[in-house]
Coordinates of C-alpha atoms and ligand atoms in Angstrom, one line a residue:
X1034 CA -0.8 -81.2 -126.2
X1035 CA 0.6 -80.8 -122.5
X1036 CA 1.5 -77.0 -122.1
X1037 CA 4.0 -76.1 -118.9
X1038 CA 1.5 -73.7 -117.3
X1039 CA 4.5 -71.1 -114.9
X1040 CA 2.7 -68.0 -113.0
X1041 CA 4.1 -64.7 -114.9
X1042 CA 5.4 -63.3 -112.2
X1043 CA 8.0 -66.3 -111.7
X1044 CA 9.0 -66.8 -115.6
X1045 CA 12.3 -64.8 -116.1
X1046 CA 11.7 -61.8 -118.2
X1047 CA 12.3 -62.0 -121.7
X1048 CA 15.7 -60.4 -122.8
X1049 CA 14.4 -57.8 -124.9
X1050 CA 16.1 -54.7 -125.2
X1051 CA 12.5 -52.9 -123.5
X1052 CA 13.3 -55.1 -120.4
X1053 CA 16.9 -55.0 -120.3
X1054 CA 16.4 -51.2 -120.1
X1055 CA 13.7 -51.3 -117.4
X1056 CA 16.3 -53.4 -115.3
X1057 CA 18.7 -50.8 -115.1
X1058 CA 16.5 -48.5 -114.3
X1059 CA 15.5 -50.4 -111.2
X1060 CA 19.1 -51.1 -110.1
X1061 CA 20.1 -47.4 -111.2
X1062 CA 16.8 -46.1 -108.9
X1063 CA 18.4 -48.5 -106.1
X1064 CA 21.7 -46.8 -106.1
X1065 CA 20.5 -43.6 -106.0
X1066 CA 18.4 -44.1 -102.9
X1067 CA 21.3 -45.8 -101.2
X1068 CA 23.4 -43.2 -102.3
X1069 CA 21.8 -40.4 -100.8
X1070 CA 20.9 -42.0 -97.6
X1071 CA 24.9 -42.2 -97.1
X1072 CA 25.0 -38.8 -98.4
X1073 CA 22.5 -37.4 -96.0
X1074 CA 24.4 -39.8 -93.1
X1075 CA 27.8 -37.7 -94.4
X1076 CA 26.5 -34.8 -93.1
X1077 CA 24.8 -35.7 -90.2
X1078 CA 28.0 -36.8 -89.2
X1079 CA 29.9 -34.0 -90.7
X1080 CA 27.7 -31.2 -89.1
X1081 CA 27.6 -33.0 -85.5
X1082 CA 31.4 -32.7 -85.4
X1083 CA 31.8 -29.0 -86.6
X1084 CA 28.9 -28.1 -83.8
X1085 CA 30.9 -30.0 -81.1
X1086 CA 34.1 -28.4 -82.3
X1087 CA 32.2 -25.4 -82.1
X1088 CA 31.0 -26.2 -78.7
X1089 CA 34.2 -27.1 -77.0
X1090 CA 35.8 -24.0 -79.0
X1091 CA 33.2 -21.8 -77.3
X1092 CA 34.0 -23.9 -73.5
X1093 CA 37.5 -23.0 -73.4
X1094 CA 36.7 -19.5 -75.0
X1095 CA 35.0 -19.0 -72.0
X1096 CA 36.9 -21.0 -69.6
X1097 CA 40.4 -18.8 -70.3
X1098 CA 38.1 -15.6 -70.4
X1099 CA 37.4 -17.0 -66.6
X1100 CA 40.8 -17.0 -65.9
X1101 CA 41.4 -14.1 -67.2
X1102 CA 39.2 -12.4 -65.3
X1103 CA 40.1 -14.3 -62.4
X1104 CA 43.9 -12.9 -62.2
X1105 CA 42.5 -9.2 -63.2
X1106 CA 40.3 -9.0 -60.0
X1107 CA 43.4 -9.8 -57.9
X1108 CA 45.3 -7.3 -60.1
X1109 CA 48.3 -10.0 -61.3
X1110 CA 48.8 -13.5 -60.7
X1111 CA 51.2 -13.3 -57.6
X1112 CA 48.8 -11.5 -55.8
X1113 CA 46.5 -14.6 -55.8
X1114 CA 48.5 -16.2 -53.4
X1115 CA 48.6 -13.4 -51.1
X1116 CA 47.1 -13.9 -48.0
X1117 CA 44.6 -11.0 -48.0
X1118 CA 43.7 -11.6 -51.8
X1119 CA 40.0 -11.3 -52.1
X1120 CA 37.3 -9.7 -53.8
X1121 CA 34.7 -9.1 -52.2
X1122 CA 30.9 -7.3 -52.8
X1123 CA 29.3 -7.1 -49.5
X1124 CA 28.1 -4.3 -47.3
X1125 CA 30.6 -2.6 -45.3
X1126 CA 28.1 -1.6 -42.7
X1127 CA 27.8 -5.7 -41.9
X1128 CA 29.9 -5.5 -38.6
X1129 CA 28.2 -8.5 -36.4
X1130 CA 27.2 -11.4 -39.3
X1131 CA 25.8 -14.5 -37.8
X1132 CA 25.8 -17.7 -40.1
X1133 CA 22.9 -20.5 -39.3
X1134 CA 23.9 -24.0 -40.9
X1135 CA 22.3 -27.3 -40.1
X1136 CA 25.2 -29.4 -39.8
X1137 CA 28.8 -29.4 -38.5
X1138 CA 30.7 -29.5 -42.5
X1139 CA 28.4 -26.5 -43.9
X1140 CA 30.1 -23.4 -42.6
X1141 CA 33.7 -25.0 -44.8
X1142 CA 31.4 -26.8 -47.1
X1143 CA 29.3 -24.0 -48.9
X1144 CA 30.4 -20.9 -46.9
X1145 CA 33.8 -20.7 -46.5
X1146 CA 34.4 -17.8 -48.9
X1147 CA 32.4 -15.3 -47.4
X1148 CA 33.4 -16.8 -43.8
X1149 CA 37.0 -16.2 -45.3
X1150 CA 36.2 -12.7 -46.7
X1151 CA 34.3 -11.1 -43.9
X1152 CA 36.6 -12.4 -41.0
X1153 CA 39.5 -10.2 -42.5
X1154 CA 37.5 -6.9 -41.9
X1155 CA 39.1 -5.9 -38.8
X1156 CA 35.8 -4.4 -37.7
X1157 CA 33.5 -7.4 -38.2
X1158 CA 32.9 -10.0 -35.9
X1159 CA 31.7 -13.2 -37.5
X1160 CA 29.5 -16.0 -35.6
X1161 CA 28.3 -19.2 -36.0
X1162 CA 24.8 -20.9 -34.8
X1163 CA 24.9 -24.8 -36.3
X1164 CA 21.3 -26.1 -35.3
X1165 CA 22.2 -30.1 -34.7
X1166 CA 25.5 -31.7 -33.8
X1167 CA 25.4 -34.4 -36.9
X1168 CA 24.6 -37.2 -35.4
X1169 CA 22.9 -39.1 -38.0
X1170 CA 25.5 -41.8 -38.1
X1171 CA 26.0 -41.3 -34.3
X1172 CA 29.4 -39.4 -34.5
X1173 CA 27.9 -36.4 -32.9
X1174 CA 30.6 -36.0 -30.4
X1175 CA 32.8 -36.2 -33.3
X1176 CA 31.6 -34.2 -35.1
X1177 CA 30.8 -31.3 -33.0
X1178 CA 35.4 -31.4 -31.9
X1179 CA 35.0 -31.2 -35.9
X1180 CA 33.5 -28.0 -36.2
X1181 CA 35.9 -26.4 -33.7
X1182 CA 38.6 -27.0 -35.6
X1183 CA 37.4 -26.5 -38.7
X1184 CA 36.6 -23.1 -37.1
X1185 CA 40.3 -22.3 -36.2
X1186 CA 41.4 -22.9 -39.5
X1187 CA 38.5 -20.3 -40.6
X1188 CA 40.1 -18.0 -38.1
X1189 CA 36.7 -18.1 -36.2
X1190 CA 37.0 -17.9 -32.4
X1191 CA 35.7 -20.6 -30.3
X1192 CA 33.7 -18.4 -28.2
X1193 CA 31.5 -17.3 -31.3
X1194 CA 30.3 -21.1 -32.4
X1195 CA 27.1 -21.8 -30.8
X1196 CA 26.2 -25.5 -31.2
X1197 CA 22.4 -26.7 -30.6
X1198 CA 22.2 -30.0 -29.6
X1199 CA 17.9 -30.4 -29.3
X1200 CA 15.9 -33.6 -30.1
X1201 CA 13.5 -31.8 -32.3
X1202 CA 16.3 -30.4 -34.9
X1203 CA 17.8 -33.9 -35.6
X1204 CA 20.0 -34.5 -38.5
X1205 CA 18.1 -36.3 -40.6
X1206 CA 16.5 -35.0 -43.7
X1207 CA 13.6 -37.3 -43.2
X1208 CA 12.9 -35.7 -40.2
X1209 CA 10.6 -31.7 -40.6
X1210 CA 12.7 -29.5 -38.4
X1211 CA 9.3 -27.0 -37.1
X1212 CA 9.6 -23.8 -37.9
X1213 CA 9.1 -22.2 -33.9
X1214 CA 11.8 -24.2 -33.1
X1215 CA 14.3 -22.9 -35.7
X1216 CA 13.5 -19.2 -34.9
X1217 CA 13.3 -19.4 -31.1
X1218 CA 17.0 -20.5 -31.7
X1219 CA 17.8 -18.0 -34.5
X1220 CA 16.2 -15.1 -32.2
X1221 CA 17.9 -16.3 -28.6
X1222 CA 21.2 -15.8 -31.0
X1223 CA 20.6 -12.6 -33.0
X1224 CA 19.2 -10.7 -29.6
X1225 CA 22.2 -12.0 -27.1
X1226 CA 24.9 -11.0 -30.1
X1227 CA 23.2 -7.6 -30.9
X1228 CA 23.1 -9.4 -34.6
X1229 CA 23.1 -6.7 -37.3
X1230 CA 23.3 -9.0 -40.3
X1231 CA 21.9 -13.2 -41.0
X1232 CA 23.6 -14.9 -43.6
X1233 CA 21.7 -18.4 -44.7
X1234 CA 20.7 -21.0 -47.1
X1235 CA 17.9 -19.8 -49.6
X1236 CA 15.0 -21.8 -50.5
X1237 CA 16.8 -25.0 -52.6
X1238 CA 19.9 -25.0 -49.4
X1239 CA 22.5 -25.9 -51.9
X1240 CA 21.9 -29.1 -51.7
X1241 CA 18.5 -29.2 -51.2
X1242 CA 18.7 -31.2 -47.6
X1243 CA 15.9 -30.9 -45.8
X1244 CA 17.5 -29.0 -43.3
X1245 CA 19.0 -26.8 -44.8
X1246 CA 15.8 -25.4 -46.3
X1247 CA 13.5 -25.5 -43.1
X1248 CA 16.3 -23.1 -41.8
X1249 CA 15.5 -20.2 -44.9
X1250 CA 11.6 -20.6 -44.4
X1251 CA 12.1 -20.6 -40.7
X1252 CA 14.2 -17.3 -41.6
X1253 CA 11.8 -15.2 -43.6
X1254 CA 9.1 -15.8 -40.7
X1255 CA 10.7 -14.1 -38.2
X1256 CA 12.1 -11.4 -40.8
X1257 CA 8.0 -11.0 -42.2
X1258 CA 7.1 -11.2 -38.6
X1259 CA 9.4 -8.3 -38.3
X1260 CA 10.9 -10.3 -34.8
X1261 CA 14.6 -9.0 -35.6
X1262 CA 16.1 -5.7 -34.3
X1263 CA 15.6 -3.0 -37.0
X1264 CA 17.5 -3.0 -39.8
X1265 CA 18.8 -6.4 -39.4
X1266 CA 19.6 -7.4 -42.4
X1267 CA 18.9 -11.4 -44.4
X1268 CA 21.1 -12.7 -46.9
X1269 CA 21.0 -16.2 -48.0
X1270 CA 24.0 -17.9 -50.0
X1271 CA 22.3 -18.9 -53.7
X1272 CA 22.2 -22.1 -55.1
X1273 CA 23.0 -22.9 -58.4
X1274 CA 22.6 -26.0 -61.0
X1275 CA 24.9 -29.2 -60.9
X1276 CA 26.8 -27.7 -63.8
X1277 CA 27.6 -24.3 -62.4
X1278 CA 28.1 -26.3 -59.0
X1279 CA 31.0 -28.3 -59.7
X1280 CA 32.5 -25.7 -62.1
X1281 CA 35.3 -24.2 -59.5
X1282 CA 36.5 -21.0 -60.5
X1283 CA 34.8 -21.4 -64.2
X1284 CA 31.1 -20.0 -63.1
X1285 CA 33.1 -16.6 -62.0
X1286 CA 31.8 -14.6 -65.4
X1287 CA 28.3 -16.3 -64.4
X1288 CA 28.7 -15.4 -60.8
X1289 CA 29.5 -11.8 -61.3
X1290 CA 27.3 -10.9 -64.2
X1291 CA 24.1 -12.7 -62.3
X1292 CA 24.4 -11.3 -58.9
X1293 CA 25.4 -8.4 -57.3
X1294 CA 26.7 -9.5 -53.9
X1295 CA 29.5 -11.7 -54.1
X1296 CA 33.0 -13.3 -51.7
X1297 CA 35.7 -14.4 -54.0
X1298 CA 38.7 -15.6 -52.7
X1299 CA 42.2 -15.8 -53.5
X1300 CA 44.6 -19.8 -54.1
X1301 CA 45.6 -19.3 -50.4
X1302 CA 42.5 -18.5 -49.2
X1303 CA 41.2 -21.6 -51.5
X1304 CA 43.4 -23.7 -49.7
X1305 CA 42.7 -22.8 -46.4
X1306 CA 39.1 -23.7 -47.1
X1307 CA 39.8 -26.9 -48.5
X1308 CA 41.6 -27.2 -45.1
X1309 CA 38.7 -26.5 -43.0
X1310 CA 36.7 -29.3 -44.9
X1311 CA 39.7 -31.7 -44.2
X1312 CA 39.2 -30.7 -40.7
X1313 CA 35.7 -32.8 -41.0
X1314 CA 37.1 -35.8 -40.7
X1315 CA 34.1 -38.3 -40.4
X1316 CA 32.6 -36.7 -44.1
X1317 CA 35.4 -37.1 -46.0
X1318 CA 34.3 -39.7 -48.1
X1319 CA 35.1 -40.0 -51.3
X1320 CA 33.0 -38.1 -53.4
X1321 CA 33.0 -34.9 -50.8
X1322 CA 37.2 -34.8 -51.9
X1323 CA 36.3 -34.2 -55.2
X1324 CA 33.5 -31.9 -53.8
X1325 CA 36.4 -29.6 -52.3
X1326 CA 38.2 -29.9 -55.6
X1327 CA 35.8 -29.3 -58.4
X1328 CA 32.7 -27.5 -56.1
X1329 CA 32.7 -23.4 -57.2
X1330 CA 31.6 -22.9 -52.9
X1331 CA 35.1 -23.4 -52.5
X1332 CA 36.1 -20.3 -54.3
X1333 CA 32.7 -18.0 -54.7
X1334 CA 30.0 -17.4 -52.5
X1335 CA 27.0 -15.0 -54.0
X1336 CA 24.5 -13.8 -51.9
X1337 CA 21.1 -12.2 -52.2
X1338 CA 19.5 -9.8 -49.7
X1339 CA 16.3 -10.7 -48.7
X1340 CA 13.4 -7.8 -49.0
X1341 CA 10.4 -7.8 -47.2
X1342 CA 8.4 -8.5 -50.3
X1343 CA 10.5 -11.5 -51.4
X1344 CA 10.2 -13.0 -48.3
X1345 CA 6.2 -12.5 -48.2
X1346 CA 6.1 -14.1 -51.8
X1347 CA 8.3 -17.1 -50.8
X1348 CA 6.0 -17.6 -47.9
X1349 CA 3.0 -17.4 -50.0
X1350 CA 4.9 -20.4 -53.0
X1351 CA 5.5 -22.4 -50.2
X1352 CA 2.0 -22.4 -48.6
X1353 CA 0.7 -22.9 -51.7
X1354 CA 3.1 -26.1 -52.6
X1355 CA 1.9 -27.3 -48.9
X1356 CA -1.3 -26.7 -49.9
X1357 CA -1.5 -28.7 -52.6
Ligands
LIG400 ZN1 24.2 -29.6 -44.1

């Protein structure tokens, strides 16, 4: 007698009332599973929301508290367009400030507020010493017509720009500008002026251009070296991260509450910046006319003075970064 020989895991289960239960078991176990991985999902989803509503809620907390505190440093909101309306947090005693930028743009570009700010004291004279005339796309002569202007508009006068036009500080940030170079300049400058105060880019320049930086290691030297006049005084212009950067007036609570030296200025004064930098004519690209919308350089400047012992420790970092 021929038996049909079928593997057990193929033959359909009997229907007995044993296996009809263990079935829905199974598909009960199934839905359960499925059912909490959408339940978990749910509130993934759920929570993510109420944290970003929580975020953004906390954003424009802090963006009107900015505000806020914008307007009550200039007393009421009319007074921001004044044309003296600034607030500023920097030594009175400062009466002949010299500014060393690499290029022809970075007095308007990441200075103008204090530029702004100190050149209203009726009793401080403001100078500039840019150390290369921009010619990296070979619009030097251009450039350097530029920087006068831009000046004017900064209510700088033309006899206090000093433009350096040497082979060894080209602008290139490929290119190591040498320290001796840099100070020879700086010192021809601050002796001839009877400088009482420097005012420069600190170790990350802003922007970190090569430049820029060789200028603040170039600076501490000569202040370690103790080459200035005594009780010439170093402050360079801090840099801050890409968010606080391009953050306009909304870093002012950071600004305020993380330094202690600071040039805010006024809408008009704003403006007038904004102004300056239009004045470059050859860098307005683009992304540098949202720079002089969005970019907080435009509005605040903080500062930090440079102690002897700072300036010993950043030369000691940065030998030991060379070193290694
Ligand atoms: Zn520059």
């Amino acid at each position: 007698m021929n038996e049909a020989i079928t593997s057990p895991s193929s033959s359909p289960l009997p229907s007995t009332p044993a296996n009809r239960h263990e079935l829905a078991l199974n598909q009960s176990q199934s839905f359960n599973l499925s059912e909490i991985i959408f339940k978990v999902y749910n509130q993934a989803v759920c929570h993510s929301f109420d944290a970003l509503e929580h975020i953004v809620v906390c954003i424009g907390f802090y963006a009107i508290l900015c505000l806020i505190v914008y307007i009550l440093i200039f007393r009421k909101w009319a007074t921001l367009w004044n044309r003296n309306a600034t607030n500023v947090r920097f030594p009175n005693t400062c009466k002949r400030v010299l500014f060393i930028t690499a290029h022809p743009d970075d007095e308007s570009m990441f200075f103008g507020p204090t530029i702004v700010s100190l050149t209203k004291r009726p009793d401080c004279h403001v100078y500039i010493l840019c150390l290369s005339n921009g010619n990296h796309g070979k619009l030097g002569h251009q450039r350097q017509r530029e920087l006068w202007d831009a000046c004017k508009i900064l209510q700088i006068p033309a006899e206090n720009i000093t433009l350096v036009n040497a082979t060894l500080l080209p602008d290139d940030p490929t290119v190591t500008w040498k320290p001796q170079i840099i100070a020879k300049q700086i010192l021809k400058q601050v002796h001839s002026l009877d400088i009482d105060t420097i005012i420069t880019f600190d170790r990350d320049g802003v922007s970190h251009h090569a430049n820029h930086c060789a200028i603040f290691y170039s600076s501490i030297s000569i202040y370690v070296a103790n080459l200035l006049h005594e009780g010439c005084r170093l402050f360079t212009l801090d840099s801050v991260n890409v968010c606080r950067k391009y953050s306009f007036l909304f870093d002012l609570l950071l600004s305020m509450t993380l330094s202690n030296t600071w040039c805010i200025v006024g809408l008009t004064d704003f403006c007038r910046i904004q102004k300056a930098m239009r004045a470059h004519h050859s860098q307005m690209v683009w992304f540098r006319r949202l720079y002089i919308i969005f970019s907080r350089y435009m509005i605040i400047n903080t500062l930090r003075e440079i102690q002897l012992s700072d300036a010993e420790l950043e030369m000691q970092i940065d030998s030991l970064q060379k070193s290694n």
